[in-house]
Amino acid sequence: MVLASPNPITSDRILSTTIELPVVDLKGDRSVVSKLIVKACEDFGFFKVINHGVNQETIATIEEAAFGFFGKPMSQKKMAAPVYGCKNIGFNGDMGEVEYLLLNATSNSSSILHHISNVPSNFRCIVSAYTEEVREVACEILELIAEGLGVPDTSLFSKLIKDSESDSLLRLNHYPPLPIPPIHHCTTDWDNSSNKVVGFGEHSDPQILTILRSNDVPGLQISLQDGLWVPVIPDPSAFFVNVGDVLEVMTNGRFASVRHRAMTNSQKSRMSMAYFGAPPLTARIVAPPVLVTPQTPSLFRPFTWADYKKATYSLRLGDTRIDLFRNRKDF
């Protein structure tokens, strides 16, 4: 789920050479893996996960079901509102070239797709099976992060999304093929450096972390600190992990939530499935004592996840919402 930044990156420069993004093998030695994940989060706020343990049949089944839903006539898809959306991707007028399903991903969700009457009856089970497996990956990664940071309670982060009241979400994004327009209309978010339309604009994810999987169509780009956009080579067999705003706060700024965007393809549909691991609304978001010292004082004031969501509803997609909770002395 994206909400929104006061200082968005405005550069459209795309890296022309290949950059090696971190790849983490979850089947590797645990102590080594935890260190690799921490370094990836510090350097990029982003990494690729292989040998994640999620059943490939589970992945293929939900992708097939998603393509089936998005292939329906618009009149039928609109019947799935409010979990179905098209083009409107924010709370304050942000638009994109994307249609999506935004679903509650908590395990106790009694009617995860109760708004959708025009999809196969087993769609609910398909989504539930996928979210359960991906949640396990998210929890394992968060526990490895805690270990790598030296946090005494290694479940400190993971228990927030294991909680039955977790506000986690699953978003299925479909980017239909979008031919290059002969004229760049002012209503189209156009990237001159790549000659592509921006399907989902620049943003960071507000939650703890995101577990992203897409088909073999490229489109995802992440931003480096110098403003360069780095195209991410798709890998349908792997997952990509984004550091979210909450994890930046809970690591006292040691990690930075990665800014990213999605581009459209002129010939092929791109499907992405994003699991947003989030805490309960009442959870208090604060860095653990081990990460707050006289040398590294607290960068953010404590808040609840509900506070954070409420404060960001007035912002645009690209706004740096995390600055609203930064201690003033750090500006």
Coordinates of C-alpha atoms in Angstrom, one line a residue:
M1 CA 0.0 0.0 0.0
V2 CA 1.4 3.4 -0.9
L3 CA 0.3 6.6 0.7
A4 CA 2.8 9.1 0.0
S5 CA 6.9 12.7 0.3
P6 CA 7.6 17.0 1.0
N7 CA 10.9 16.4 -0.9
P8 CA 10.3 13.9 -3.8
I9 CA 13.2 12.9 -6.0
T10 CA 12.6 14.7 -9.3
S11 CA 15.4 13.2 -11.3
D12 CA 14.4 11.1 -14.3
R13 CA 18.0 9.9 -14.9
I14 CA 18.2 6.2 -15.4
L15 CA 21.4 4.2 -14.8
S16 CA 22.8 3.3 -18.2
T17 CA 25.1 0.5 -16.9
T18 CA 24.2 -2.6 -14.9
I19 CA 24.5 -2.5 -11.1
E20 CA 24.7 -5.6 -9.0
L21 CA 21.9 -5.5 -6.5
P22 CA 22.2 -7.7 -3.4
V23 CA 21.0 -11.3 -3.6
V24 CA 20.3 -13.2 -0.4
D25 CA 20.1 -17.0 -0.3
L26 CA 17.8 -17.8 2.6
K27 CA 19.2 -21.4 2.7
G28 CA 22.7 -20.1 3.5
D29 CA 24.5 -20.0 6.8
R30 CA 22.3 -18.1 9.2
S31 CA 24.9 -15.8 10.7
V32 CA 26.2 -15.0 7.2
V33 CA 22.7 -14.4 5.8
S34 CA 21.8 -12.0 8.7
K35 CA 24.8 -9.9 8.0
L36 CA 24.2 -9.9 4.3
I37 CA 20.6 -8.7 4.8
V38 CA 21.6 -5.9 7.2
K39 CA 24.2 -4.7 4.7
A40 CA 21.7 -4.8 1.9
C41 CA 19.2 -2.8 3.9
E42 CA 21.9 -0.2 4.9
D43 CA 23.3 0.2 1.3
F44 CA 20.1 -0.1 -0.8
G45 CA 17.0 -0.6 1.4
F46 CA 16.3 -3.4 -1.1
F47 CA 17.5 -6.9 -2.0
K48 CA 16.5 -10.1 -3.9
V49 CA 15.7 -13.3 -2.0
I50 CA 16.3 -16.7 -3.5
N51 CA 15.6 -20.2 -2.0
H52 CA 12.7 -18.6 -0.1
G53 CA 10.7 -21.7 0.4
V54 CA 7.4 -20.5 -1.1
N55 CA 5.8 -23.2 -3.2
Q56 CA 6.1 -22.2 -6.9
E57 CA 2.7 -23.8 -7.5
T58 CA 1.2 -21.4 -4.9
I59 CA 2.8 -18.5 -6.8
A60 CA 1.6 -19.7 -10.2
T61 CA -1.9 -20.3 -8.9
I62 CA -2.4 -16.8 -7.5
E63 CA -0.9 -15.2 -10.6
E64 CA -3.2 -17.2 -12.9
A65 CA -6.2 -16.2 -10.7
A66 CA -5.2 -12.5 -10.8
F67 CA -4.8 -12.5 -14.5
G68 CA -8.2 -14.1 -14.7
F69 CA -9.8 -11.4 -12.6
F70 CA -8.1 -8.5 -14.4
G71 CA -9.1 -10.0 -17.7
K72 CA -12.8 -9.6 -16.9
P73 CA -14.9 -6.7 -18.4
M74 CA -14.6 -3.5 -16.5
S75 CA -18.2 -3.6 -15.5
Q76 CA -17.6 -6.8 -13.6
K77 CA -14.4 -5.7 -12.0
K78 CA -16.0 -2.6 -10.7
M79 CA -18.4 -4.8 -8.8
A80 CA -15.4 -5.7 -6.6
A81 CA -15.1 -2.2 -5.2
P82 CA -13.8 -1.0 -2.8
V83 CA -11.0 -3.6 -2.9
Y84 CA -10.7 -3.1 -6.7
G85 CA -9.2 0.2 -8.0
C86 CA -8.2 1.5 -11.4
K87 CA -5.8 4.5 -12.0
N88 CA -6.6 6.2 -8.6
I89 CA -3.6 5.2 -6.5
G90 CA -3.6 7.8 -3.7
F91 CA -5.8 9.7 -1.4
N92 CA -5.3 13.1 -3.0
G93 CA -5.5 12.8 -6.7
D94 CA -2.5 10.7 -7.5
M95 CA -3.1 8.7 -10.7
G96 CA -1.3 5.8 -12.4
E97 CA -1.6 3.4 -15.3
V98 CA -2.5 0.4 -13.1
E99 CA -5.5 -1.5 -11.8
Y100 CA -5.3 -3.4 -8.6
L101 CA -6.9 -5.5 -5.8
L102 CA -6.0 -4.3 -2.3
L103 CA -6.8 -7.0 0.2
N104 CA -6.5 -7.5 3.9
A105 CA -3.7 -10.1 4.5
T106 CA -4.2 -11.0 8.1
S107 CA -4.7 -14.6 8.9
N108 CA -7.9 -13.9 10.9
S109 CA -9.6 -12.1 8.0
S110 CA -13.0 -13.8 7.9
S111 CA -14.0 -12.6 4.5
I112 CA -10.8 -11.5 2.7
L113 CA -12.6 -11.2 -0.6
H114 CA -16.2 -10.8 0.6
H115 CA -16.7 -7.8 -1.8
I116 CA -15.9 -10.0 -4.8
S117 CA -18.8 -12.0 -6.1
N118 CA -17.6 -12.5 -9.7
V119 CA -14.5 -14.5 -9.2
P120 CA -14.1 -18.3 -8.6
S121 CA -15.2 -19.5 -5.2
N122 CA -11.6 -20.7 -4.4
F123 CA -10.0 -17.3 -5.0
R124 CA -10.2 -16.6 -1.3
C125 CA -8.3 -19.8 -0.5
I126 CA -5.7 -19.0 -3.2
V127 CA -5.0 -15.6 -1.7
S128 CA -5.0 -17.0 1.8
A129 CA -2.5 -19.7 0.9
Y130 CA -0.2 -17.2 -0.8
T131 CA -0.3 -14.7 2.0
E132 CA 0.4 -17.3 4.7
E133 CA 3.5 -18.5 2.9
V134 CA 4.8 -15.0 2.1
R135 CA 4.2 -13.9 5.7
E136 CA 6.5 -16.7 6.9
V137 CA 9.3 -15.4 4.6
A138 CA 8.7 -11.8 5.9
C139 CA 8.9 -13.0 9.5
E140 CA 12.1 -15.0 8.8
I141 CA 13.7 -12.0 7.2
L142 CA 12.7 -9.7 10.1
E143 CA 14.2 -12.1 12.6
L144 CA 17.4 -12.3 10.6
I145 CA 17.5 -8.5 10.6
A146 CA 17.1 -8.4 14.4
E147 CA 19.9 -11.0 14.8
G148 CA 22.2 -9.0 12.5
L149 CA 21.5 -5.8 14.4
G150 CA 22.1 -7.4 17.8
V151 CA 18.6 -6.9 19.0
P152 CA 18.2 -9.1 22.1
D153 CA 14.6 -10.0 21.3
T154 CA 14.9 -11.4 17.8
S155 CA 11.1 -11.5 17.4
L156 CA 10.8 -7.7 18.0
F157 CA 10.0 -6.9 14.4
S158 CA 8.4 -10.2 13.3
K159 CA 5.8 -10.3 16.1
L160 CA 4.2 -7.1 14.8
I161 CA 3.1 -8.9 11.6
K162 CA 2.4 -12.2 13.3
D163 CA -0.1 -10.4 15.5
S164 CA -3.7 -11.3 14.7
E165 CA -4.5 -7.6 14.6
S166 CA -1.7 -6.9 12.1
D167 CA -2.7 -4.3 9.4
S168 CA -0.8 -6.2 6.7
L169 CA -2.1 -6.0 3.1
L170 CA -1.7 -7.9 -0.2
R171 CA -1.9 -5.8 -3.3
L172 CA -2.2 -7.4 -6.8
N173 CA -1.1 -4.8 -9.4
H174 CA -1.9 -5.2 -13.1
Y175 CA -0.1 -2.9 -15.6
P176 CA -1.8 -3.4 -19.0
P177 CA 0.4 -2.9 -22.1
L178 CA 0.5 0.8 -22.9
P179 CA 1.8 1.8 -26.3
I180 CA 4.1 4.8 -26.5
P181 CA 1.9 7.8 -27.2
P182 CA 2.7 10.0 -30.2
I183 CA 2.1 13.1 -28.1
H184 CA 3.0 13.3 -24.4
H185 CA -0.2 14.6 -22.9
C186 CA 0.0 16.7 -19.7
T187 CA -2.1 14.1 -18.0
T188 CA 0.4 11.3 -18.6
D189 CA 3.3 10.8 -16.2
W190 CA 6.1 10.5 -18.8
D191 CA 9.7 9.5 -18.3
N192 CA 11.7 11.2 -21.1
S193 CA 14.9 9.2 -20.4
S194 CA 13.3 5.8 -21.0
N195 CA 10.5 6.7 -23.3
K196 CA 8.0 4.9 -21.0
V197 CA 4.9 5.9 -19.1
V198 CA 5.2 5.8 -15.3
G199 CA 2.6 3.2 -14.2
F200 CA 3.0 3.8 -10.5
G201 CA 4.8 6.9 -9.4
E202 CA 7.8 7.4 -7.1
H203 CA 7.1 6.5 -3.4
S204 CA 8.3 4.6 -0.5
D205 CA 6.2 2.0 1.3
P206 CA 5.0 3.1 4.8
Q207 CA 4.9 -0.3 6.4
I208 CA 7.6 -2.5 7.9
L209 CA 8.7 -4.2 4.8
T210 CA 7.4 -5.3 1.4
I211 CA 7.8 -8.8 -0.2
L212 CA 7.3 -8.3 -3.9
R213 CA 7.0 -10.8 -6.7
S214 CA 6.3 -10.0 -10.4
N215 CA 6.1 -11.9 -13.6
D216 CA 8.9 -11.7 -16.2
V217 CA 8.0 -8.3 -17.5
P218 CA 10.4 -5.5 -16.4
G219 CA 9.1 -2.3 -14.9
L220 CA 10.3 -1.9 -11.3
Q221 CA 12.9 0.8 -10.7
I222 CA 14.6 1.8 -7.4
S223 CA 16.2 5.1 -6.6
L224 CA 19.8 5.4 -5.4
Q225 CA 20.8 8.2 -3.0
D226 CA 22.1 10.3 -5.9
G227 CA 18.8 10.3 -7.6
L228 CA 19.6 7.8 -10.3
W229 CA 16.9 5.2 -11.1
V230 CA 18.1 1.6 -11.3
P231 CA 16.0 -0.8 -13.4
V232 CA 15.4 -4.1 -11.6
I233 CA 15.8 -7.2 -13.7
P234 CA 12.6 -9.3 -13.1
D235 CA 13.0 -12.8 -11.7
P236 CA 9.7 -14.7 -11.3
S237 CA 11.3 -17.4 -9.2
A238 CA 12.5 -14.9 -6.6
F239 CA 11.1 -12.2 -4.2
F240 CA 12.3 -8.6 -3.9
V241 CA 12.3 -7.0 -0.4
N242 CA 11.8 -3.3 0.2
V243 CA 12.6 -1.6 3.5
G244 CA 9.5 0.4 4.6
D245 CA 9.2 3.6 6.6
V246 CA 8.4 1.8 9.9
L247 CA 11.5 -0.3 9.7
E248 CA 13.6 2.8 9.1
V249 CA 12.2 4.3 12.3
M250 CA 12.6 1.0 14.2
T251 CA 16.3 0.8 13.2
N252 CA 16.7 4.5 14.2
G253 CA 17.6 5.4 10.6
R254 CA 20.2 2.7 10.1
F255 CA 18.1 1.5 7.3
A256 CA 16.4 3.8 4.8
S257 CA 13.1 3.0 3.2
V258 CA 13.7 2.7 -0.5
R259 CA 12.0 4.9 -3.0
H260 CA 10.8 3.1 -6.1
R261 CA 8.4 3.3 -9.0
A262 CA 6.9 1.1 -11.7
M263 CA 7.1 1.7 -15.5
T264 CA 4.6 0.3 -18.0
N265 CA 5.5 -1.9 -20.9
S266 CA 4.4 -1.1 -24.5
Q267 CA 3.7 -4.7 -25.4
K268 CA 3.2 -7.0 -22.4
S269 CA 1.1 -7.0 -19.2
R270 CA 3.1 -6.8 -16.0
M271 CA 1.7 -8.4 -12.9
S272 CA 3.1 -7.7 -9.4
M273 CA 2.1 -9.1 -6.1
A274 CA 3.1 -7.0 -3.0
Y275 CA 2.8 -8.2 0.5
F276 CA 3.0 -5.2 2.9
G277 CA 3.9 -6.4 6.4
A278 CA 2.4 -3.9 8.8
P279 CA 2.0 -3.7 12.6
P280 CA -1.4 -3.5 14.4
L281 CA -2.9 0.0 14.5
T282 CA -2.2 0.3 18.2
A283 CA 1.5 -0.8 18.0
R284 CA 4.0 1.8 19.3
I285 CA 6.7 2.4 16.7
V286 CA 10.0 3.1 18.3
A287 CA 13.6 1.9 18.0
P288 CA 14.8 -0.6 20.6
P289 CA 17.2 0.7 23.2
V290 CA 20.2 -1.2 21.7
L291 CA 19.9 1.0 18.6
V292 CA 19.6 4.3 20.6
T293 CA 22.8 5.5 22.2
P294 CA 24.5 8.9 23.1
Q295 CA 26.4 8.5 19.9
T296 CA 23.2 7.6 17.9
P297 CA 20.3 9.5 19.6
S298 CA 16.8 8.8 18.6
L299 CA 16.0 10.3 15.2
F300 CA 12.2 9.9 15.5
R301 CA 9.6 10.6 18.1
P302 CA 7.4 7.6 19.1
F303 CA 4.1 7.1 17.4
T304 CA 1.5 4.4 16.7
W305 CA 0.8 2.9 13.3
A306 CA -2.6 4.5 13.5
D307 CA -0.9 7.9 14.0
Y308 CA 1.3 7.4 11.0
K309 CA -1.6 6.4 8.7
K310 CA -3.7 9.3 9.8
A311 CA -1.0 11.8 9.4
T312 CA -0.2 10.7 5.9
Y313 CA -3.7 10.7 4.4
S314 CA -3.3 14.4 3.6
L315 CA 0.0 13.9 1.6
R316 CA 0.7 13.0 -2.0
L317 CA 2.2 9.8 -3.3
G318 CA 5.7 11.1 -3.5
D319 CA 5.9 13.0 -0.2
T320 CA 8.5 12.1 2.4
R321 CA 6.0 11.4 5.1
I322 CA 8.5 10.0 7.6
D323 CA 9.8 13.5 8.1
L324 CA 6.6 14.4 9.9
F325 CA 7.8 12.2 12.8
R326 CA 11.5 13.2 12.8
N327 CA 12.9 14.9 15.9
R328 CA 13.2 18.6 15.1
K329 CA 16.9 18.7 16.2
D330 CA 17.7 16.5 13.2
F331 CA 16.5 18.9 10.6

